[in-house]
XYZ file of C-alpha atoms in Angstrom:
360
model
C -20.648 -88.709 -49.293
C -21.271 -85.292 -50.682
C -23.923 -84.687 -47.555
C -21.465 -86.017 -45.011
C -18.424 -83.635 -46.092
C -20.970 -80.240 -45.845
C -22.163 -82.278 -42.352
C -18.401 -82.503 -41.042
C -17.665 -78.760 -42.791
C -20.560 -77.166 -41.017
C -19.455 -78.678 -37.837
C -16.098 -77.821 -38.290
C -17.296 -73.975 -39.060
C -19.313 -74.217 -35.403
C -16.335 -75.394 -33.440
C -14.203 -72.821 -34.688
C -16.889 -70.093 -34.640
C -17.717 -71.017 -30.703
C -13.581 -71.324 -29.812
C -13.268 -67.931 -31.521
C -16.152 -66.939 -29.000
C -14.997 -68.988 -26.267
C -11.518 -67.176 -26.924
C -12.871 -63.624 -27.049
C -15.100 -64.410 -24.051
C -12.138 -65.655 -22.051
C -10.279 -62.176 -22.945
C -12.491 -60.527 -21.426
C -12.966 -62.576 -18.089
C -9.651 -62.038 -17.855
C -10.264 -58.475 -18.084
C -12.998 -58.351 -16.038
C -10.848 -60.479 -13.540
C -8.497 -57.534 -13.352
C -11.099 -54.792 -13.327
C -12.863 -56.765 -10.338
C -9.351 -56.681 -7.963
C -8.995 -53.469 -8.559
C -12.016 -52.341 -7.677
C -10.974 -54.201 -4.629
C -7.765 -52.839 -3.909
C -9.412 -49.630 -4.366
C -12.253 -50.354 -1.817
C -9.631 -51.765 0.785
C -7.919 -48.217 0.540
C -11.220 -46.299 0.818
C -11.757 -48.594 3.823
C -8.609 -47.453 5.253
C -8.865 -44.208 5.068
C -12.764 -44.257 6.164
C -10.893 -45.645 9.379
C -7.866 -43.516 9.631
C -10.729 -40.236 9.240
C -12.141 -41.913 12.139
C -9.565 -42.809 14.316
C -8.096 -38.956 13.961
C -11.479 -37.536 14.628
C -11.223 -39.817 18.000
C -8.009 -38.866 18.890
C -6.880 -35.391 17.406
C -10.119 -33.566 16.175
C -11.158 -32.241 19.947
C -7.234 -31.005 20.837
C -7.138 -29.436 16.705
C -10.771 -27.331 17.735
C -9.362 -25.680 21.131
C -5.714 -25.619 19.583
C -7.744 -23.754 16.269
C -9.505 -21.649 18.769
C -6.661 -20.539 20.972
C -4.705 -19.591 17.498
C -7.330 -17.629 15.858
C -7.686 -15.557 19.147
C -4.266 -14.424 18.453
C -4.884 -13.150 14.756
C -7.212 -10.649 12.749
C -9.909 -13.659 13.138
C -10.420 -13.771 16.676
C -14.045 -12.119 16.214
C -14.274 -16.028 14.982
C -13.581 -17.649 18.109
C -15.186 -14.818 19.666
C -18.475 -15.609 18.016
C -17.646 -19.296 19.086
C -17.398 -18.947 22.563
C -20.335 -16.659 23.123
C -22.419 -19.548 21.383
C -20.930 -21.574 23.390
C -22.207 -20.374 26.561
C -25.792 -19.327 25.070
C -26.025 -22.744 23.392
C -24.412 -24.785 26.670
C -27.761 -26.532 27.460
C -28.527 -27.925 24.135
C -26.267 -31.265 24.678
C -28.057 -32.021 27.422
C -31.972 -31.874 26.036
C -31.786 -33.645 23.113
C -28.851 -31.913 20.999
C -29.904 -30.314 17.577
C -31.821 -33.436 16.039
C -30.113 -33.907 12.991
C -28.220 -36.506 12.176
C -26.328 -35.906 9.146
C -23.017 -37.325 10.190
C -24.493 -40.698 11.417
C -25.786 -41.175 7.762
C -22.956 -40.222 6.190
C -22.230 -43.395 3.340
C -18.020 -43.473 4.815
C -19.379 -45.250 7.867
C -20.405 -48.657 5.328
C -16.551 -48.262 4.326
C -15.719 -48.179 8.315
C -18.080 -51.066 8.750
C -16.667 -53.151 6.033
C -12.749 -53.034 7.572
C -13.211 -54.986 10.115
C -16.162 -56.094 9.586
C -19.031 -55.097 11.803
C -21.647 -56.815 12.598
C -24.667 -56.002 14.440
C -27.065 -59.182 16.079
C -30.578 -59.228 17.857
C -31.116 -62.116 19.479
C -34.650 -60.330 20.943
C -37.585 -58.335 20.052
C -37.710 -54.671 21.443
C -41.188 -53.346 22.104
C -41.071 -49.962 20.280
C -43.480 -49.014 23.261
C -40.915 -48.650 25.641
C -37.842 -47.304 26.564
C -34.443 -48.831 27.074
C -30.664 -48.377 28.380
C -28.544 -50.652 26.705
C -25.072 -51.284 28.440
C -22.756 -51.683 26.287
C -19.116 -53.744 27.176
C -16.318 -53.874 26.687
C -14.919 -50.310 26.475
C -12.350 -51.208 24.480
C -9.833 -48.322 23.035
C -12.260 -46.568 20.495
C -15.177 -48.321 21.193
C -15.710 -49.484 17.682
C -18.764 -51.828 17.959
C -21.123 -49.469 19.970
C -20.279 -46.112 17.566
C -20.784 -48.469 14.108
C -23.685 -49.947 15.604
C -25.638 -47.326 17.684
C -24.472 -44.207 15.722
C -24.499 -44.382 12.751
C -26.958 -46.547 10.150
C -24.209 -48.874 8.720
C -25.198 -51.641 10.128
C -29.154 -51.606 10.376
C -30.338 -51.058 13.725
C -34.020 -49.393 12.774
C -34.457 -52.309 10.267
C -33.544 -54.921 13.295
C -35.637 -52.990 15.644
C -38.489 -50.949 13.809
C -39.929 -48.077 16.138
C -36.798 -47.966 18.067
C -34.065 -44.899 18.219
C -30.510 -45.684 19.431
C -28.446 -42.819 21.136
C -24.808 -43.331 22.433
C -24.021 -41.054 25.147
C -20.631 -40.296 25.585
C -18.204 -38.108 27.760
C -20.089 -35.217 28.888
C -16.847 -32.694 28.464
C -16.445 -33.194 25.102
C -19.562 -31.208 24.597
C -17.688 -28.125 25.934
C -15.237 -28.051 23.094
C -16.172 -25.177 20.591
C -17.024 -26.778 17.075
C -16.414 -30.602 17.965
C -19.236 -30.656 19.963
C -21.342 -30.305 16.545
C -19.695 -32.872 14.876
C -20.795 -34.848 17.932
C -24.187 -33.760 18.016
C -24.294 -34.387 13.960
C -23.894 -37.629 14.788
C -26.589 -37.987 17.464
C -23.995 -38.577 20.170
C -25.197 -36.711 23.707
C -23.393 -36.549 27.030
C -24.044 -39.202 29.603
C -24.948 -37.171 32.139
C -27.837 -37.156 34.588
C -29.518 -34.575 32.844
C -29.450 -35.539 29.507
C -30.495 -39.291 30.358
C -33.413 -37.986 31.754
C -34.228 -35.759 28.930
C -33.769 -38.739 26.439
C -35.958 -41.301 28.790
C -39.051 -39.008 29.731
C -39.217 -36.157 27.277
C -38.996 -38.210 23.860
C -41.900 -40.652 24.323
C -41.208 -44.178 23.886
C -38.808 -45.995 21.843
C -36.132 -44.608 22.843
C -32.630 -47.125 23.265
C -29.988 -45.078 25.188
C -26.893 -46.950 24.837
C -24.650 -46.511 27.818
C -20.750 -48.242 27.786
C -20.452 -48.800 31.523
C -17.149 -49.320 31.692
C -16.290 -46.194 31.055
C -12.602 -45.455 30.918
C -11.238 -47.911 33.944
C -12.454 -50.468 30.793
C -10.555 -49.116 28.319
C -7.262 -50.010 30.791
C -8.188 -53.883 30.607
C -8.407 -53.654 26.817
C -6.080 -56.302 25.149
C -6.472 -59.518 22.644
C -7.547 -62.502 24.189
C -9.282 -60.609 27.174
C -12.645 -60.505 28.199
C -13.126 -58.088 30.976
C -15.497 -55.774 31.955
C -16.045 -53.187 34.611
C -18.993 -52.883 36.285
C -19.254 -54.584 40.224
C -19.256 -51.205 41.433
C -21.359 -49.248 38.129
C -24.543 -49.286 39.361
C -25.978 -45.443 38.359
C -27.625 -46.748 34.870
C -29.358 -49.421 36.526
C -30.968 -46.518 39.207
C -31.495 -44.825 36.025
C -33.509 -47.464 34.961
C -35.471 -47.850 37.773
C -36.147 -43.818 38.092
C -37.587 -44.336 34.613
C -38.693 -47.266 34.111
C -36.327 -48.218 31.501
C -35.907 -51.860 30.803
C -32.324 -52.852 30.413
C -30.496 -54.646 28.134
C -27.573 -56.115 27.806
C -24.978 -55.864 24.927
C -21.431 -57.745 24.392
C -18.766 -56.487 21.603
C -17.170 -59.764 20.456
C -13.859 -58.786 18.800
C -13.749 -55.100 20.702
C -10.068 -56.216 22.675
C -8.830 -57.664 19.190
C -8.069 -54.398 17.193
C -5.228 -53.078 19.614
C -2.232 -54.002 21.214
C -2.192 -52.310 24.522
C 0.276 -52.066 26.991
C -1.353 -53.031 30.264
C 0.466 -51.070 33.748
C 0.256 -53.276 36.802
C -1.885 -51.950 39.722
C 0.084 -50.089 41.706
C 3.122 -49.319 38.968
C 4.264 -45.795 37.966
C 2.701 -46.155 34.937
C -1.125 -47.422 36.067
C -1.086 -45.039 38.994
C -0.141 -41.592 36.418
C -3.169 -43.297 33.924
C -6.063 -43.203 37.228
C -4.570 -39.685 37.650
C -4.822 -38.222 34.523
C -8.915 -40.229 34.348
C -9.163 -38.618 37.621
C -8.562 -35.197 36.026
C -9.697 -35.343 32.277
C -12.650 -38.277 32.634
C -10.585 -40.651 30.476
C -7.573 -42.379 30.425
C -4.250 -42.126 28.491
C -3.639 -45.466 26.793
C -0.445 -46.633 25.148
C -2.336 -49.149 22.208
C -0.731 -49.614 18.920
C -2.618 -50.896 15.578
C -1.509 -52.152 12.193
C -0.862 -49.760 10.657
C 0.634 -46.005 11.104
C 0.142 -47.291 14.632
C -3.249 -46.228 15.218
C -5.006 -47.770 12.746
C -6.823 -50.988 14.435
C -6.047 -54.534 13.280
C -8.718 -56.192 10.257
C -10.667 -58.048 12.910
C -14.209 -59.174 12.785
C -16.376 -56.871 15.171
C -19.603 -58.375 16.087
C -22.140 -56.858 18.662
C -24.821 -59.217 19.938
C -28.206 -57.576 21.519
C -29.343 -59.361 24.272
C -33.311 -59.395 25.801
C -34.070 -56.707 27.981
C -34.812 -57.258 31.740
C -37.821 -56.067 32.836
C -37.636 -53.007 34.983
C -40.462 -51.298 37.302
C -40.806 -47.688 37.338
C -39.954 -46.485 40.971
C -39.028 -42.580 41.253
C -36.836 -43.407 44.308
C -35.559 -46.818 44.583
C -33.993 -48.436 47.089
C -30.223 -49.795 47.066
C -31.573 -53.547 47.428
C -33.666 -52.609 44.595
C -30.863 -51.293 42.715
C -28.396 -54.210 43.562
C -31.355 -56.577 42.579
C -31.242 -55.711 38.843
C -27.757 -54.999 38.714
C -27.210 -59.073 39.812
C -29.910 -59.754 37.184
C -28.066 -57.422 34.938
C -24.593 -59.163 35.492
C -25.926 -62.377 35.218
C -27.820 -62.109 32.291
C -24.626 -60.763 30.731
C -22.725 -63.568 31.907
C -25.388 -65.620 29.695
C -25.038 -63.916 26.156
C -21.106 -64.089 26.594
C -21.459 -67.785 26.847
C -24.286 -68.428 24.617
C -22.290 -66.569 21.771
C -18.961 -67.047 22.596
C -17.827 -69.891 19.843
C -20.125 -68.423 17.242
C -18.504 -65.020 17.575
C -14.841 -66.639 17.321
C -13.940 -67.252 20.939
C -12.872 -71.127 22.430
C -15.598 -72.729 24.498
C -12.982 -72.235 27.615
C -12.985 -68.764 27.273
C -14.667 -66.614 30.770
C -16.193 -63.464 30.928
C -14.153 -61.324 34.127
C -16.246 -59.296 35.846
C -14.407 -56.782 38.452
């Protein structure tokens, strides 16, 4: 009887020594509950404003450096701008072989923030042979081009460990490169004009494993940009595919799934007031006006996922002055194999099997 009572008191002591635990334990889950969401609500606000840095360096920083430089000009300081513009000129080649080399501003750790928004996603669906050189074309445009800058330009999402031995360069506007001060920013980030020039620096004068990243659309793209659409512009863009040829580049082609999602655009008819002062103003300036708005602050892009699928490269011949049936051969095979890794990843990227890939 005696054993049985210090039996049942010795269990009794356990149960209320592991509830005590159990108790304190649970106090600080709870605690550790709270600590974890906000640490969360804290990352989705760094995430924000990773984007909103972004989105004003896309829109606003270019128009702050000349508005900056026109000011200064006008004060004690102009031996500044002074300075800036006579660099300018002595300095006006750089862009075009190769830019400065550094990329600083592609590894900076805000682009994982910018990556995690929406997210983005980068996917290789083929092997790259460091060996050679490519142009990857890039579609859609989009507004900001999202997909292509996370992807190409900065390390966030882990190009060199998908494809070891290979470099990725987005080339961009070529005028932005005149702007005083931006144009380091840019070239901090690796970005380099798409101009004839500079493409041929990148494809003969850095040895192999080079992938210049090309969005063909261009800024006619950026017009067709709206949820739920799938167009891209390229019939008539046929200069990267001579470029290929010239240098025997193989291409490749690349598709943003989720690039149309993070605006709402409002699309001018062709032939409306509106559409025909937008193909003036690209006419003029290289790109066009659009009137997009986001979910936030208006400019800020909707939380949608982002995911850019690699396709496998066509191979291309070296021929230092093709012909245009040459050319118009491997853009079809170009177009076509696009065509292909729209379909192929369509539903696994979010899109309904009966959704069609426009090409005009």
């Amino acid at each position: 009887m005696h054993s049985r009572c210090c039996i049942h008191s010795a269990g009794l002591w356990k149960w209320r020594a592991c509830s005590s635990i159990q108790s304190k334990l649970g106090i600080n889950c709870s605690k550790g509950e709270k600590m974890r969401k906000e640490k969360s609500q804290l990352r989705e606000f760094l995430e924000v404003v990773s984007v909103l840095q972004w989105v004003w360096s896309f829109l606003f920083l270019g128009v702050a450096c000349i508005i900056l430089m026109v000011y200064l000009m006008f004060t004690s300081l102009w031996p500044l701008p002074t300075l800036c513009f006579v660099w300018l000129v002595m300095d006006w080649q750089t862009p075009e072989r190769g830019g400065r080399g550094t990329t600083f501003v592609r590894r900076w750790s805000v682009w994982n923030l910018f990556r995690d928004y929406f997210p983005v996603k980068l996917v290789k669906t083929a092997e790259l042979n460091p060996n050679k050189n490519y142009i990857l074309g890039s579609h859609p445009h989009g507004i900001m081009c999202v997909g292509a800058f996370a992807c190409f330009s900065t390390t966030s999402c882990g190009f060199t460990k998908l494809f070891p031995g290979l470099h990725s360069t987005l080339v961009i506007l070529a005028g932005l490169f005149k702007i005083p001060l931006f144009r380091e920013y840019l070239m901090g980030a690796d970005l380099l004009p798409v101009s004839k020039p500079s493409l041929a620096h990148l494809l003969s004068q850095r040895g192999k494993g080079n992938a210049v990243v090309i969005v063909v659309g261009g800024a006619a793209e950026s017009l067709a940009s709206s949820p739920g659409v799938n167009t891209v512009v390229m019939k008539q863009r046929k200069g990267f595919v001579r470029t290929a040829l010239e240098f025997g580049a193989d291409l490749v082609p690349v598709y943003t799934f989720g690039e149309n999602e993070l605006f709402q655009q409002v699309i001018f008819t062709e032939g409306s007031v509106g559409r025909t002062l937008q193909d003036l103003f690209k006419k003029i300036m290289g790109f066009a006006p659009c009137l997009f708005v986001g979910e936030r602050l208006g400019i800020i892009p909707y939380r949608r996922p982002v995911t850019t699928v690699v396709g496998s490269p066509i191979s291309v011949p070296k021929t230092i002055t093709p012909t245009q049936e040459e050319v118009d051969h491997y853009h079809k095979l170009y177009m076509e194999a696009l065509t292909d890794l729209f379909h192929e990843h369509k539903v696994s990227c979010g899109l309904s099997e009966s959704h069609e890939l426009q090409i005009i």
